[in-house]
CSV table of N, CA and C in Angstrom, one decimal:
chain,number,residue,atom,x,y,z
A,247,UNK,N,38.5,55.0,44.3
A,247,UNK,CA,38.3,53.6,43.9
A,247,UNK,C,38.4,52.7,45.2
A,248,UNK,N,37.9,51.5,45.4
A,248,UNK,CA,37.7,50.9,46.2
A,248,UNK,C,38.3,49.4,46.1
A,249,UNK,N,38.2,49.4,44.7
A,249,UNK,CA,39.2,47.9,44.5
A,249,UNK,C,39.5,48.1,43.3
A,250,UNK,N,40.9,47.6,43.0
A,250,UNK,CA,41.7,47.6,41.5
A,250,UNK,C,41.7,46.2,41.1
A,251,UNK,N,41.7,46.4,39.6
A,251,UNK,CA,42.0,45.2,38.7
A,251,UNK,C,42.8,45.3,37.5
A,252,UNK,N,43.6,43.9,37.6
A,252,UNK,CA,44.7,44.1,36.4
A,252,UNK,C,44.5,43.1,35.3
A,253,UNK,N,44.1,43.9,33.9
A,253,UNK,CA,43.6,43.1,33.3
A,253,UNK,C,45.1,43.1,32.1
A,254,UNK,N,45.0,41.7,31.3
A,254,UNK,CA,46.0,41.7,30.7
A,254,UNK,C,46.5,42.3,29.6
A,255,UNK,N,47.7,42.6,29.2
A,255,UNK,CA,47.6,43.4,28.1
A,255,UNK,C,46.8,43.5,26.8
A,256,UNK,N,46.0,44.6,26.1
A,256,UNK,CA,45.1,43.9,25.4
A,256,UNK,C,43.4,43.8,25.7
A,257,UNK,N,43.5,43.0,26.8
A,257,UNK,CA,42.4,43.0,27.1
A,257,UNK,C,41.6,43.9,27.8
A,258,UNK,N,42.4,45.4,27.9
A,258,UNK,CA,41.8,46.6,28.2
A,258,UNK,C,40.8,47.1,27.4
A,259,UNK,N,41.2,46.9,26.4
A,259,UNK,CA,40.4,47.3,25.1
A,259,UNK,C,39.0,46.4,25.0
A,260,UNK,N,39.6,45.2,25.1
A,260,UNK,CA,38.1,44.2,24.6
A,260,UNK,C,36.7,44.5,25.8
A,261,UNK,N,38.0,44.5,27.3
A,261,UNK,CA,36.6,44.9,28.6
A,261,UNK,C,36.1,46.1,28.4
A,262,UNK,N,36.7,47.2,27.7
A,262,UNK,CA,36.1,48.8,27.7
A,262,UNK,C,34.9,48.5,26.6
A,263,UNK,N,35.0,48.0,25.4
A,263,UNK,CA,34.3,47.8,24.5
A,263,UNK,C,32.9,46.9,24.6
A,264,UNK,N,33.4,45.6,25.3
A,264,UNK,CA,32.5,44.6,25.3
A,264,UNK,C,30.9,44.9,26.4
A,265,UNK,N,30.0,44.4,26.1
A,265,UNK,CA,28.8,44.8,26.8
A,265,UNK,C,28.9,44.4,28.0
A,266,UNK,N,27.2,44.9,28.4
A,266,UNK,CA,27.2,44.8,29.9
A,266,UNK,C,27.6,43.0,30.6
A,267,UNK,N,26.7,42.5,29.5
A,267,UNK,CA,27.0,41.0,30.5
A,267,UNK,C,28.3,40.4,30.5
A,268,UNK,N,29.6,40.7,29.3
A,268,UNK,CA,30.4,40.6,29.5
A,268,UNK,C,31.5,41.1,30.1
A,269,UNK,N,31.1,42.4,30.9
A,269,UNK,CA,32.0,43.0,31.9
A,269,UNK,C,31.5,42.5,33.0
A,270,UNK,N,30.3,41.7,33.4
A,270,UNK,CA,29.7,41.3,34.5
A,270,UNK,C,30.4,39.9,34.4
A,271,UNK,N,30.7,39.2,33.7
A,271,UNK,CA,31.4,38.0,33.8
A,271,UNK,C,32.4,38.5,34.4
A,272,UNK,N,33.5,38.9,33.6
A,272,UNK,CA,34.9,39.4,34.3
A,272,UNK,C,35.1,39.6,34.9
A,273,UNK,N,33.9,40.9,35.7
A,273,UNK,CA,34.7,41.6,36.8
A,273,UNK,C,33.9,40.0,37.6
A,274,UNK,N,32.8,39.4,37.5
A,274,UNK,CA,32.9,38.8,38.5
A,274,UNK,C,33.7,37.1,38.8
A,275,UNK,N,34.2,37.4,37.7
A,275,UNK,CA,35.8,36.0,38.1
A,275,UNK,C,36.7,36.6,38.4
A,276,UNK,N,36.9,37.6,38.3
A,276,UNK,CA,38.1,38.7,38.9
A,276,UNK,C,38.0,38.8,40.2
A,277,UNK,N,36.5,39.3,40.8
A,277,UNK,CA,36.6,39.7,42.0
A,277,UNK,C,35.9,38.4,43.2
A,278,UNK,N,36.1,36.9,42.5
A,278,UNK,CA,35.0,36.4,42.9
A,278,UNK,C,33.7,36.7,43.8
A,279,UNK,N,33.0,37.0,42.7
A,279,UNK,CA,31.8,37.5,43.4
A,279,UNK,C,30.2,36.3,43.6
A,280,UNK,N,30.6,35.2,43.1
A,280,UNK,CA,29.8,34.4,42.7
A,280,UNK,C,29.2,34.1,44.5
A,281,UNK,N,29.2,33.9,45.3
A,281,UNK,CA,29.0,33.8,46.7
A,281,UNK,C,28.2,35.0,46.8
A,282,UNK,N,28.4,36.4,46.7
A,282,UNK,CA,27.5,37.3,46.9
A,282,UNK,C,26.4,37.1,45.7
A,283,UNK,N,26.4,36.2,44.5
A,283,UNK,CA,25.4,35.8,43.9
A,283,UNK,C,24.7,35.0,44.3
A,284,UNK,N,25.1,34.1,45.2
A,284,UNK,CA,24.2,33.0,45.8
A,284,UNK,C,23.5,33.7,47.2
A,285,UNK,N,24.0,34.9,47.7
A,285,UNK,CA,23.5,35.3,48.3
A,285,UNK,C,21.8,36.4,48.1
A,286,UNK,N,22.3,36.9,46.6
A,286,UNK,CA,21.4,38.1,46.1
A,286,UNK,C,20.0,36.7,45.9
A,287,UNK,N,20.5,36.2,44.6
A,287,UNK,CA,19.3,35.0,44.9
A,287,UNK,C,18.6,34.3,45.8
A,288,UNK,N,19.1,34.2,46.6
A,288,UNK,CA,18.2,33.7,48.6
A,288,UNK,C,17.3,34.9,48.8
A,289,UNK,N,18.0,36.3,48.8
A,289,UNK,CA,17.3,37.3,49.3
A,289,UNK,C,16.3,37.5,48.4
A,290,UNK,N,16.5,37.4,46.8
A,290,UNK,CA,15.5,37.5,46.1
A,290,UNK,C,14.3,36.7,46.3
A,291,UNK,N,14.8,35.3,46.1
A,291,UNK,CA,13.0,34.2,46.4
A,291,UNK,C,13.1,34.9,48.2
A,292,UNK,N,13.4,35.2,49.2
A,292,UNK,CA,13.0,35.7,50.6
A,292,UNK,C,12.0,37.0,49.9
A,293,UNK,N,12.5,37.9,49.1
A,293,UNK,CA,11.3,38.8,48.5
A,293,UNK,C,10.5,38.7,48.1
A,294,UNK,N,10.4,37.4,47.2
A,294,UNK,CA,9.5,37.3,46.7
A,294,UNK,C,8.2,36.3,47.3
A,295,UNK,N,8.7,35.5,48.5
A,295,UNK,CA,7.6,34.7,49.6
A,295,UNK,C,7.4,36.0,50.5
A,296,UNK,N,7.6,36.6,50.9
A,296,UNK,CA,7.1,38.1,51.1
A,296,UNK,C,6.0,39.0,50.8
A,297,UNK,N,6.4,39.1,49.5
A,297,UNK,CA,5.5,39.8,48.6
A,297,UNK,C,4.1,39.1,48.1
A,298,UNK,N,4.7,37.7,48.4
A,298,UNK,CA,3.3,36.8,48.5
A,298,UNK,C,2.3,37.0,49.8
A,299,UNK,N,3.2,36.6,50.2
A,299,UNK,CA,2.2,36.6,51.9
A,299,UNK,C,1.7,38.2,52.0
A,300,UNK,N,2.4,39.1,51.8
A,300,UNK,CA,1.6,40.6,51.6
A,300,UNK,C,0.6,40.8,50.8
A,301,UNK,N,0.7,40.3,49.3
A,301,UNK,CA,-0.9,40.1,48.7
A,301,UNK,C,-1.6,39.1,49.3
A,302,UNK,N,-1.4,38.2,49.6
A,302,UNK,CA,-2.4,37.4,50.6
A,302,UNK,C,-2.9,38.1,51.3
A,303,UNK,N,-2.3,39.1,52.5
A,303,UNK,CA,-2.9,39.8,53.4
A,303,UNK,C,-3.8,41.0,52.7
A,304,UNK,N,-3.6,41.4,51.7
A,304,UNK,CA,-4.4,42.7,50.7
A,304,UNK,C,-5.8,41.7,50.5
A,305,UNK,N,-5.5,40.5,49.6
A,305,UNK,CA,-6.9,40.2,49.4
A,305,UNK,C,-7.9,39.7,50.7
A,306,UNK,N,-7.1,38.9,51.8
A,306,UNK,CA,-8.0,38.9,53.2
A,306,UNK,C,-8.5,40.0,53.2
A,307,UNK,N,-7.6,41.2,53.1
A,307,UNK,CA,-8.3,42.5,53.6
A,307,UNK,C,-9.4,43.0,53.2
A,308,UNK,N,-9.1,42.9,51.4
A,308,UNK,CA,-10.6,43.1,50.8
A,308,UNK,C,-11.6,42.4,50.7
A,309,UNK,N,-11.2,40.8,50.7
A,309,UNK,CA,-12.7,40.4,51.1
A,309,UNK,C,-13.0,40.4,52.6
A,310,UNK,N,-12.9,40.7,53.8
A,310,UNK,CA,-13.4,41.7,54.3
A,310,UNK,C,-14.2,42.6,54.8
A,311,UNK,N,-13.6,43.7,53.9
A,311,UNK,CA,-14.3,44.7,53.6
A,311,UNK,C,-15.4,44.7,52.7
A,312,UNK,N,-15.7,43.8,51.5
A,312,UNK,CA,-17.0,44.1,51.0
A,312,UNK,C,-17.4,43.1,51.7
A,313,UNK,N,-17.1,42.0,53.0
A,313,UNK,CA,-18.3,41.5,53.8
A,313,UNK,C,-18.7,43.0,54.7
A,314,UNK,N,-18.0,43.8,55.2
A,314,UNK,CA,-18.6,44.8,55.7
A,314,UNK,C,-19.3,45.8,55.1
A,315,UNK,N,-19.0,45.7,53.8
A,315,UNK,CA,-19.6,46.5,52.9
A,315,UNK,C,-20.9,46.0,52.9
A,316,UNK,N,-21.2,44.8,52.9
A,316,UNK,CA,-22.5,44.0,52.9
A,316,UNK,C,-23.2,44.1,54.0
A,317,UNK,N,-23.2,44.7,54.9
A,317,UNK,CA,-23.5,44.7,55.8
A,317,UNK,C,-24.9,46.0,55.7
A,318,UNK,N,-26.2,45.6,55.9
A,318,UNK,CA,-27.1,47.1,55.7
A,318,UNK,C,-27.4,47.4,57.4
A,319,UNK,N,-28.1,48.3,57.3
A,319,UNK,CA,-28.6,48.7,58.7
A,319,UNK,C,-29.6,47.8,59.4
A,320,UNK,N,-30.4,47.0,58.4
A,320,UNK,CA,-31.2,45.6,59.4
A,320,UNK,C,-30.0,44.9,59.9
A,321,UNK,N,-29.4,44.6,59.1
A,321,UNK,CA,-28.2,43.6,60.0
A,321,UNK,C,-27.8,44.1,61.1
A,322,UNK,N,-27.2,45.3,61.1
A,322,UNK,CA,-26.3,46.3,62.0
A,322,UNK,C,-27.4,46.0,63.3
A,323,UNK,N,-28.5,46.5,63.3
A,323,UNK,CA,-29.4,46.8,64.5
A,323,UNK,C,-29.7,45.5,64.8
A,324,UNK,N,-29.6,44.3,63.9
A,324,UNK,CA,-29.5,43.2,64.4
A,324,UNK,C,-28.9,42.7,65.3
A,325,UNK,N,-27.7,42.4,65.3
A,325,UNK,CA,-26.2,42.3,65.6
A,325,UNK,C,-26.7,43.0,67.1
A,326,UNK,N,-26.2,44.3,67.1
A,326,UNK,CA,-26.8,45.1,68.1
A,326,UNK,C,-27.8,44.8,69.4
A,327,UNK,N,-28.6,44.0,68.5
A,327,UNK,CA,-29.9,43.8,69.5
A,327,UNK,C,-29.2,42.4,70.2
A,328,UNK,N,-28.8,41.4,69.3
A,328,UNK,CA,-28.6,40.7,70.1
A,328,UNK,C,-27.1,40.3,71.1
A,329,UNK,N,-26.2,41.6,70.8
A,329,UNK,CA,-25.2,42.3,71.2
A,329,UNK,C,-26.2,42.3,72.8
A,330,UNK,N,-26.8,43.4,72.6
A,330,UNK,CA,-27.3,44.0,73.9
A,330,UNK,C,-27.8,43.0,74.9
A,331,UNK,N,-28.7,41.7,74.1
A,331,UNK,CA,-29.4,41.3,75.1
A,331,UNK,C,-28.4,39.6,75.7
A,332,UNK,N,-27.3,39.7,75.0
A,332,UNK,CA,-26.1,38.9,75.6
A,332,UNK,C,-26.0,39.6,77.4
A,333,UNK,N,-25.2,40.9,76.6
A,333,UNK,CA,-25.0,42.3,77.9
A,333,UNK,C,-26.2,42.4,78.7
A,334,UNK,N,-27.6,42.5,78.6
A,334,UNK,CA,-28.7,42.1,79.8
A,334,UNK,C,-28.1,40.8,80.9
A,335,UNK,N,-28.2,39.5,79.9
A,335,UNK,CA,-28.1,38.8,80.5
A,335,UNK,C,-27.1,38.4,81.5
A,336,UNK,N,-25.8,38.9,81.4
A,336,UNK,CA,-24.6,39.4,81.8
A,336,UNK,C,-24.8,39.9,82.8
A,337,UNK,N,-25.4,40.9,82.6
A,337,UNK,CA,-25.9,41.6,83.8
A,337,UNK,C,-27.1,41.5,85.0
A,338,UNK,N,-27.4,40.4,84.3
A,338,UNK,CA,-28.7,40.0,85.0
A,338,UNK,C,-27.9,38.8,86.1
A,339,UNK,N,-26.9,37.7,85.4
A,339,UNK,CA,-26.2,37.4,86.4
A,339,UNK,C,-25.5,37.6,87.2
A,340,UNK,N,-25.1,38.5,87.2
A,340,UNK,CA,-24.2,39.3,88.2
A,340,UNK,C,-23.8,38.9,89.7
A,341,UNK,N,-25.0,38.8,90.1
A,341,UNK,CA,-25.2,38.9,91.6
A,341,UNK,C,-25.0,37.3,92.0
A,342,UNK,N,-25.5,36.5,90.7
A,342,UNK,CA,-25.6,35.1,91.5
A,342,UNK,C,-23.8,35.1,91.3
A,343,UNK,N,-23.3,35.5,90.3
A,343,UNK,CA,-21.7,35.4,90.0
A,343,UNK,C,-21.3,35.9,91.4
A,344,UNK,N,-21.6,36.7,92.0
A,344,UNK,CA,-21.0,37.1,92.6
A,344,UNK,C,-20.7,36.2,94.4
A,345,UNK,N,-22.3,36.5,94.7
A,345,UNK,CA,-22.5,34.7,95.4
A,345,UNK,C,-21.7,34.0,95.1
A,346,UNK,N,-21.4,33.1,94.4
A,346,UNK,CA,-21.1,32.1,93.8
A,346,UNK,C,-19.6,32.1,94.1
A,347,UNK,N,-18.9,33.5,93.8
A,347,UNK,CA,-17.2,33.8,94.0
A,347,UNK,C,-17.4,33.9,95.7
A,348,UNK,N,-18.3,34.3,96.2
A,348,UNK,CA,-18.0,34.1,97.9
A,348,UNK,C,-18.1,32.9,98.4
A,349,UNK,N,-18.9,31.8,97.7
A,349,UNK,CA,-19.2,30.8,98.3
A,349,UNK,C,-17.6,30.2,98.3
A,350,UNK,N,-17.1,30.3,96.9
A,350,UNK,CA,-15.8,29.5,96.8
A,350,UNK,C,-14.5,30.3,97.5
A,351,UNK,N,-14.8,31.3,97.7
A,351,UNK,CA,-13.6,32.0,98.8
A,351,UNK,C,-14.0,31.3,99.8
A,352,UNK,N,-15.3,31.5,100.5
A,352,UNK,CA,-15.2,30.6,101.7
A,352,UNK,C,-14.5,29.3,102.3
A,353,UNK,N,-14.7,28.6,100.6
A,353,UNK,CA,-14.4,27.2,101.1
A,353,UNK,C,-12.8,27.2,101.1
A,354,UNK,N,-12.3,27.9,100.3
A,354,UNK,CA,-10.8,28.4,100.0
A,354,UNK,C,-10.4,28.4,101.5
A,355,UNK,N,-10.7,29.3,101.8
A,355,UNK,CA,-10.5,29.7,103.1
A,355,UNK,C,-10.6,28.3,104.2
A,356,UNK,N,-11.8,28.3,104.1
A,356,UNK,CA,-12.0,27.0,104.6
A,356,UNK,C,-11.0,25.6,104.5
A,357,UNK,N,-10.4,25.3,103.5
A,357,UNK,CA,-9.6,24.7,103.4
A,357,UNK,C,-8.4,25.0,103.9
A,358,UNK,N,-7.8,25.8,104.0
A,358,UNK,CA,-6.9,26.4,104.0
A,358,UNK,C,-6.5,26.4,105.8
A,359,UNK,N,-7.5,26.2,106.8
A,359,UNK,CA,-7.5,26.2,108.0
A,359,UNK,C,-7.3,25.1,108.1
């Protein structure tokens, strides 16, 4: 056992007998536990804004997914094409980018003297 309790003469009988919510009263004016009550209920509503915000994140997730489910292969190669021709153009600047980072190193430099 871990903690004892002295109940009054008599009333051995009525706590052995009596149901659950009334041995939950007792023992908990006996052992004041009402504090670890106010504590179970915080953690309970903390579980339960929790459990919200996690089905929140389930239904983001599935609608989602049937936008990607919506998705056919015209779209896909769409997307794609104009994926690629971003990445041409990207590439196609390159060189003046690059220019462009020398010019301003220079003047860096240039200031800098």
């Amino acid at each position: 056992f871990r903690q004892l309790f002295i109940l009054p003469q008599g009333e051995f009988k009525r706590f052995l007998i009596s149901n659950s919510r009334e041995k939950q009263g007792i023992l908990r004016t006996l052992f004041d536990s009402e504090k670890f009550e106010a504590i179970r209920e915080i953690l309970k509503e903390e579980v339960k804004k929790e459990n919200s915000q996690i089905e929140n994140r389930y239904q983001q997730i599935d609608l989602l997914w049937q936008e990607i489910e919506s998705f056919d292969d015209d779209k896909i190669k769409g997307l794609l094409e104009v994926a690629t021709q971003q990445i041409d153009k990207v590439i196609e600047n390159i060189p003046l980018l690059q220019a462009r980072s020398k010019e301003i190193l220079a003047f860096v430099n240039e200031s800098k003297e």
